[in-house]
mmCIF file of C-alpha atoms in Angstrom:
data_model
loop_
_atom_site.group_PDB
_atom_site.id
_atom_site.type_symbol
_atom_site.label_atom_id
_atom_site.label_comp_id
_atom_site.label_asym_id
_atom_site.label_seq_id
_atom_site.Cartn_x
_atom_site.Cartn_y
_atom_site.Cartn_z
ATOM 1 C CA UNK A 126 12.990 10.368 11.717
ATOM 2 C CA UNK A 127 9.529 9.524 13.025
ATOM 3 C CA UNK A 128 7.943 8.357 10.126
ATOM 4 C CA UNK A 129 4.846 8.886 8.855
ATOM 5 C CA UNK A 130 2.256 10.134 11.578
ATOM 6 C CA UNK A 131 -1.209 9.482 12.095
ATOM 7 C CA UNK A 132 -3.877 10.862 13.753
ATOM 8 C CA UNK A 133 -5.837 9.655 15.559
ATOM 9 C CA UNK A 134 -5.079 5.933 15.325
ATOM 10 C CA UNK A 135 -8.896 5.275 16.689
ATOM 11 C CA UNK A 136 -11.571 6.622 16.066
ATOM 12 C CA UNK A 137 -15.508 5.662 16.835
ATOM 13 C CA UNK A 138 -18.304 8.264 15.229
ATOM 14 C CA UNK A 139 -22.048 7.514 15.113
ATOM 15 C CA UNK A 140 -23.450 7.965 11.195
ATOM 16 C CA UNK A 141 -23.748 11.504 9.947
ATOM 17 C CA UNK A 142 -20.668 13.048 12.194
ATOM 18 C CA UNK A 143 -18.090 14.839 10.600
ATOM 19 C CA UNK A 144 -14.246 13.237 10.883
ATOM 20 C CA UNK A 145 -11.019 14.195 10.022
ATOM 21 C CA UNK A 146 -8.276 12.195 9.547
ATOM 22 C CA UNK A 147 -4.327 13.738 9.796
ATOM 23 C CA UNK A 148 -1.567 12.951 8.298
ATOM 24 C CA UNK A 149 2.301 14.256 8.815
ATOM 25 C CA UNK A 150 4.056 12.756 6.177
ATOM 26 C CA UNK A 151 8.226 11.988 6.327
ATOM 27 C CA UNK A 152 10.166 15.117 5.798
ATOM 28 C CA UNK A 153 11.487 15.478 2.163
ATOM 29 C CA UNK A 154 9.177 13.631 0.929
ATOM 30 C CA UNK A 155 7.362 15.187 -2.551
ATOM 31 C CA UNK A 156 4.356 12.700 -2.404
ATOM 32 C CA UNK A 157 1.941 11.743 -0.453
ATOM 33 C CA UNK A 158 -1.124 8.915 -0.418
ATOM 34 C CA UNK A 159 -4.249 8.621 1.279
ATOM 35 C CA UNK A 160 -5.473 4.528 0.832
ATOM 36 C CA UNK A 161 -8.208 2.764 2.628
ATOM 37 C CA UNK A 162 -8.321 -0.832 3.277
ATOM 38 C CA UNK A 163 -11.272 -3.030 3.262
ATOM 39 C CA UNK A 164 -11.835 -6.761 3.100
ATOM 40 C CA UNK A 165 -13.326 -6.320 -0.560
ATOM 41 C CA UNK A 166 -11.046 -4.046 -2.204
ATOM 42 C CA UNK A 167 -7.861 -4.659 -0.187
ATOM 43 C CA UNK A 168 -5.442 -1.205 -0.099
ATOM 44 C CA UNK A 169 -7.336 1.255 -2.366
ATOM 45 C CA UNK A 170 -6.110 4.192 -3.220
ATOM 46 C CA UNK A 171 -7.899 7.058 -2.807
ATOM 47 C CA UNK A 172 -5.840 10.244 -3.405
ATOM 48 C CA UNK A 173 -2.675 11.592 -3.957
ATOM 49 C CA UNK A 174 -0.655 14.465 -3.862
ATOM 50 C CA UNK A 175 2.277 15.734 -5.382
ATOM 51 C CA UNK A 176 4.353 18.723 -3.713
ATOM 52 C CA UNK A 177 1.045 19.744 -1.532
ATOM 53 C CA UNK A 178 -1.233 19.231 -5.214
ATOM 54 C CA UNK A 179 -3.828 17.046 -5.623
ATOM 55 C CA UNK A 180 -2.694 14.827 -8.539
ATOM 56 C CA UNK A 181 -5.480 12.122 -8.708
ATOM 57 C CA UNK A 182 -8.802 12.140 -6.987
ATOM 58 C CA UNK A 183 -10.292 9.491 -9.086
ATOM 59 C CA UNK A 184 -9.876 6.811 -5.791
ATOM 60 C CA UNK A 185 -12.380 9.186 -3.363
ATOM 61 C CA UNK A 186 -16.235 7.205 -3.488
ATOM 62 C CA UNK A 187 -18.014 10.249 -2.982
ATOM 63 C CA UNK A 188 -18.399 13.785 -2.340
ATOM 64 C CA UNK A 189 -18.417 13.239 1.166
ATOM 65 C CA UNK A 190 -14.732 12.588 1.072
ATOM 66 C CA UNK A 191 -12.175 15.182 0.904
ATOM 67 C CA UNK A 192 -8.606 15.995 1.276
ATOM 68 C CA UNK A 193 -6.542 19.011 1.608
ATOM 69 C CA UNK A 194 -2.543 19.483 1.586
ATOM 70 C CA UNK A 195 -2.060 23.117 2.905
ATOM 71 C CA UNK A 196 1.285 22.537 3.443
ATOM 72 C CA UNK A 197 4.313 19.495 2.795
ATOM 73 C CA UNK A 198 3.976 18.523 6.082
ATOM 74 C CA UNK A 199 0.502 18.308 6.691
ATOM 75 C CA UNK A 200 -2.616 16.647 5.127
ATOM 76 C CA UNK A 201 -6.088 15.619 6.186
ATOM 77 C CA UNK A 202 -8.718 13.334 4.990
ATOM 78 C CA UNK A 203 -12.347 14.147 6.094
ATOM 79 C CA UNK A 204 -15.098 12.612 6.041
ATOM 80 C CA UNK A 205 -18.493 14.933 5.843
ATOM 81 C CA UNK A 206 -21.196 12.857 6.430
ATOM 82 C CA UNK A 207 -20.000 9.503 7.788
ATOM 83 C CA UNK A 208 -22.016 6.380 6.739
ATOM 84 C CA UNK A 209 -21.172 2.842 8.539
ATOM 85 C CA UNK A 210 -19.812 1.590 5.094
ATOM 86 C CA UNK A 211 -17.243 3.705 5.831
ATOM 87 C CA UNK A 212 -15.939 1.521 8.310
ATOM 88 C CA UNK A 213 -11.950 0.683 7.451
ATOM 89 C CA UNK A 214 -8.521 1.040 8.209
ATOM 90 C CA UNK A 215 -7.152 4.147 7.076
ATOM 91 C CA UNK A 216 -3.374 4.778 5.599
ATOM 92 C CA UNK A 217 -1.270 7.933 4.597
ATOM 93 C CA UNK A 218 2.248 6.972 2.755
ATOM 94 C CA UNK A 219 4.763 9.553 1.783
ATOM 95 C CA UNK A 220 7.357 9.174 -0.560
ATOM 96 C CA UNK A 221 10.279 11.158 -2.263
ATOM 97 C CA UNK A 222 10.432 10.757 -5.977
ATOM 98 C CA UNK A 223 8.837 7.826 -8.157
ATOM 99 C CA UNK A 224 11.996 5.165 -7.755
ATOM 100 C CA UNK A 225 11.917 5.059 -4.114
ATOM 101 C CA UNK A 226 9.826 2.906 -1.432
ATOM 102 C CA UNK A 227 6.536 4.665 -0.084
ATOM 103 C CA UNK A 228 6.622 4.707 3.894
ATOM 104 C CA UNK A 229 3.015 3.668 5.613
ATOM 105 C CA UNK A 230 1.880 5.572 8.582
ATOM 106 C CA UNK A 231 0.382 3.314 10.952
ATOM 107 C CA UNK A 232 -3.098 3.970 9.588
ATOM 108 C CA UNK A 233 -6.347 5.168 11.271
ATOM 109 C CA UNK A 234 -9.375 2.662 12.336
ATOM 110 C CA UNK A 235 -12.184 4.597 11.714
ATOM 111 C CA UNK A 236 -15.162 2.744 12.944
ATOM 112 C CA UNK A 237 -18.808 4.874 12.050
ATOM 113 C CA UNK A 238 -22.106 3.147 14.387
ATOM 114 C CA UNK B 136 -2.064 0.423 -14.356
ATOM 115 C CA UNK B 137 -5.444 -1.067 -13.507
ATOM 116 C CA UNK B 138 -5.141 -4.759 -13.586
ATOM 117 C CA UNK B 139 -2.665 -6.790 -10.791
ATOM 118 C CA UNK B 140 -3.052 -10.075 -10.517
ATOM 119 C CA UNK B 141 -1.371 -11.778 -7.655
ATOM 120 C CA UNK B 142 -1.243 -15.494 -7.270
ATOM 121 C CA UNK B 143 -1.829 -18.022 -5.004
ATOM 122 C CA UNK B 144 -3.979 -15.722 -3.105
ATOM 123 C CA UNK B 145 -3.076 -17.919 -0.221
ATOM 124 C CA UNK B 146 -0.331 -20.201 0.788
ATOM 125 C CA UNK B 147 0.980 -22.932 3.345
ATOM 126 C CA UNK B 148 4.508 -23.388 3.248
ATOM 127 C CA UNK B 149 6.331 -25.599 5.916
ATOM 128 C CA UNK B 150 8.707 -23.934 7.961
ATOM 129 C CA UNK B 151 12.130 -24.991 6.110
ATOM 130 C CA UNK B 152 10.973 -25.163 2.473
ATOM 131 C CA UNK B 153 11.473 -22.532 -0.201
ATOM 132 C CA UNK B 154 8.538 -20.542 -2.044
ATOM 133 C CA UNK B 155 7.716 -18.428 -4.407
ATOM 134 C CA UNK B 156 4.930 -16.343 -5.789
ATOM 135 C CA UNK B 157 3.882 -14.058 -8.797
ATOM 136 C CA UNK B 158 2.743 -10.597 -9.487
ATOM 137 C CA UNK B 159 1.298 -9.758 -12.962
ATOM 138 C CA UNK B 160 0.573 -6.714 -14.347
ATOM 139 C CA UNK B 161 -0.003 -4.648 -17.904
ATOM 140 C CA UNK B 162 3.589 -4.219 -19.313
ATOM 141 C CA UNK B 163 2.362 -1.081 -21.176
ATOM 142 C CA UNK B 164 3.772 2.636 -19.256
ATOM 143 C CA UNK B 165 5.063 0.821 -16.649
ATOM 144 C CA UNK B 166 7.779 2.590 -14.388
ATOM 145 C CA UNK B 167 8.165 0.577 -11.068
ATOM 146 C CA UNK B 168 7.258 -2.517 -9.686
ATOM 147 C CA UNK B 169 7.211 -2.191 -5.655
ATOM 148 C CA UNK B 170 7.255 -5.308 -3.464
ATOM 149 C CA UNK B 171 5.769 -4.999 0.285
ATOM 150 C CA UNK B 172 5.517 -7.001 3.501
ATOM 151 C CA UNK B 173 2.298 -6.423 5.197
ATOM 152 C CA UNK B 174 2.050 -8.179 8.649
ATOM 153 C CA UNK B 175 -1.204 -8.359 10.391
ATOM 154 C CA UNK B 176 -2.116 -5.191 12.766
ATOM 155 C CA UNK B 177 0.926 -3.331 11.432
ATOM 156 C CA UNK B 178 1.446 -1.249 8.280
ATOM 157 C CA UNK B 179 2.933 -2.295 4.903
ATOM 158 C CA UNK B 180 7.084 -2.350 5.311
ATOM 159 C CA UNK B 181 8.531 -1.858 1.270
ATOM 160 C CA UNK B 182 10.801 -4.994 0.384
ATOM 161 C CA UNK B 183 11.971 -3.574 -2.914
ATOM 162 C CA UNK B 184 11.768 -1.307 -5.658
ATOM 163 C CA UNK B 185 12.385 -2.428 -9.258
ATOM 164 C CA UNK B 186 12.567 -0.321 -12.793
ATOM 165 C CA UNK B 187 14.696 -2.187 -15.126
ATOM 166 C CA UNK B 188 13.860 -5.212 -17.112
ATOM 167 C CA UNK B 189 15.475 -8.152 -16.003
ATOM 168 C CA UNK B 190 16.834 -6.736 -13.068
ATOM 169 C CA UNK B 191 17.053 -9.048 -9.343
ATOM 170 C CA UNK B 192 17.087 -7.703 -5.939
ATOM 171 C CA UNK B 193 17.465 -9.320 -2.802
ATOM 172 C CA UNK B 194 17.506 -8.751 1.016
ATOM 173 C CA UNK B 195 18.080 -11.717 3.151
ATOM 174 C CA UNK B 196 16.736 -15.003 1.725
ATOM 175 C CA UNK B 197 14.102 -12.710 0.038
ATOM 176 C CA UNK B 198 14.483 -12.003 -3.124
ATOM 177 C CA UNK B 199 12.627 -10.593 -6.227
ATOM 178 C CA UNK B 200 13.266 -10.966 -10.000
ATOM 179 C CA UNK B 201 11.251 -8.411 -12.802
ATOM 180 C CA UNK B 202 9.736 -8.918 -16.659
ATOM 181 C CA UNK B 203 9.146 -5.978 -17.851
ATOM 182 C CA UNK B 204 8.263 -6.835 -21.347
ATOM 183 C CA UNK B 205 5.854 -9.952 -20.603
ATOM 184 C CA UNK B 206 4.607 -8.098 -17.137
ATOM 185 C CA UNK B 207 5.698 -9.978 -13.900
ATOM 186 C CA UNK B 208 7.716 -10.121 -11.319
ATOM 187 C CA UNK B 209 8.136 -13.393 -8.943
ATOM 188 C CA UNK B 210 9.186 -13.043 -5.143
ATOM 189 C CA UNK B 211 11.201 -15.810 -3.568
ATOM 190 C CA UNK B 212 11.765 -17.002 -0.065
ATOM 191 C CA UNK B 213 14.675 -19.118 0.841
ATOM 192 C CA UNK B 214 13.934 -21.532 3.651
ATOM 193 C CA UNK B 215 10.894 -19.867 5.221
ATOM 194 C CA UNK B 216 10.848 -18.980 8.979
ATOM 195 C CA UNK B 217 7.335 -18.275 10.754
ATOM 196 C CA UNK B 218 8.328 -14.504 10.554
ATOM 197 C CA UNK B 219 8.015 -14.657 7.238
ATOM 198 C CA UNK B 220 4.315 -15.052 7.756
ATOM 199 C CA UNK B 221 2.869 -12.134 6.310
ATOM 200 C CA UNK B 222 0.754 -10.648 3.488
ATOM 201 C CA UNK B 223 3.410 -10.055 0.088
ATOM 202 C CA UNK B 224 1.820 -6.928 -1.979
ATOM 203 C CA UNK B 225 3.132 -6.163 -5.259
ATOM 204 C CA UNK B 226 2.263 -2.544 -6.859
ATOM 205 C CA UNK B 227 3.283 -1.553 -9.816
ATOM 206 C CA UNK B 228 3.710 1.795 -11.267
ATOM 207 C CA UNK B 229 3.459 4.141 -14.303
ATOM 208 C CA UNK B 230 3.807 7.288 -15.865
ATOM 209 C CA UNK B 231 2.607 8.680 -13.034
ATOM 210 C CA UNK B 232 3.460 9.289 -9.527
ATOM 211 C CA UNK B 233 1.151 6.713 -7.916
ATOM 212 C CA UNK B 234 1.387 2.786 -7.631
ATOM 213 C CA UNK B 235 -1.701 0.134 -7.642
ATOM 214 C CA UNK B 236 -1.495 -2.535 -4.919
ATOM 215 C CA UNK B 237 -2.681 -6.089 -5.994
ATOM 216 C CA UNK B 238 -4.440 -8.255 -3.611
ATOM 217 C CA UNK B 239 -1.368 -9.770 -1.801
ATOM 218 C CA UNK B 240 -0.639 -12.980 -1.377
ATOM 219 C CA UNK B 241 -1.129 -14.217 2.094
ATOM 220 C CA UNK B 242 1.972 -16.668 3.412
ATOM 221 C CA UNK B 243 1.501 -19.254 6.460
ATOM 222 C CA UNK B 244 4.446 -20.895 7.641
ATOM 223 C CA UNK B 245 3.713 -24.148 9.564
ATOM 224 C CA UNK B 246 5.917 -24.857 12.032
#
């Protein structure tokens, strides 16, 4: 297996540009996590889904965030406008049922000017 | 599960020595407690997941030990190596699907 895929691992965007973030998460897997990481806050999480549902939004700052699950091997994060605060590294995790270990993709360094 | 404390924040251990560290957390609709090994530049790698009270796991001369009832879990290392330099994340979880990390607690091993 592959693990969990991200796209794209860089990415540079001047302030008020649209960007989207993708995620393939492991196959079988039932859940799936979007966290950002920042100095201040460490891994945050900021949504998650449960068989392609959004379960808990509560994580996303602001409107301008959004995620979608249209299908269980796809899911993207995007970011409508961008703002240099949101400047971090970040993650998608998949996992198959609550007992098990949540796999990290290799995260997305999103860097707004 | 709002609240995970994680202590030392930081530690120097001499290559050699043993260590340990803690991970507390509300003991109230807890599930899971998940252990991870976050090295710089890469992605957190899961060291173990843990449900029952009172259970042990260990991989290696890691090894992790859980209170469920009094909320924490300690992580031991057995005669650190500098690969075991590394940022330890504890995350517990509840009724729910999803898991809350804690700080970390970031490990230097001096050679």
């Amino acid at each position: 297996d592959a693990g969990v895929i991200q796209s794209p691992r860089h990415e540079v965007t001047e302030m008020g540009q649209e960007v989207t973030l993708r995620c393939k998460p492991i196959s079988g897997h039932n859940s799936l996590f979007w966290y950002r990481q920042t100095m201040m806050r460490g891994l945050e999480l900021l949504i998650y889904f449960n068989n392609n549902v959004p379960i808990d939004d509560s994580g996303m700052p602001e409107d301008r965030f959004s995620a979608k699950m249209p299908n269980a091997s796809f899911s993207t994060l995007k970011i409508q406008p961008s703002e240099p605060r949101d400047s971090a590294v970040y993650f998608c995790a998949s996992r198959r049922g609550r007992d098990n270990e949540q796999f990290f993709g290799p995260g997305t360094r999103l860097t707004v000017l | 599960i709002l609240n995970v404390e994680q202590s030392p924040q930081s530690l120097h251990v001499q290559e050699g020595d043993s260590t340990n560290f803690t991970c507390s957390f509300p003991s109230s609709n807890f599930y899971a407690l998940h252990w991870y090994r976050w090295e710089t530049a890469k992605s957190p790698e899961a060291l173990f997941v843990m449900t029952l009270n009172g259970d042990e796991k260990k991989k290696g001369r890691i090894s992790a030990t859980l209170n469920t009832k009094e909320g924490y879990s300690y992580l031991y290392i057995k005669g650190s190596q500098p690969e075991d330099s590394a940022t330890y994340l504890c995350a517990p979880g509840g009724g729910d699907d999803k898991i809350i990390f804690g700080k970390g607690t970031r490990l230097h091993i001096l050679p």
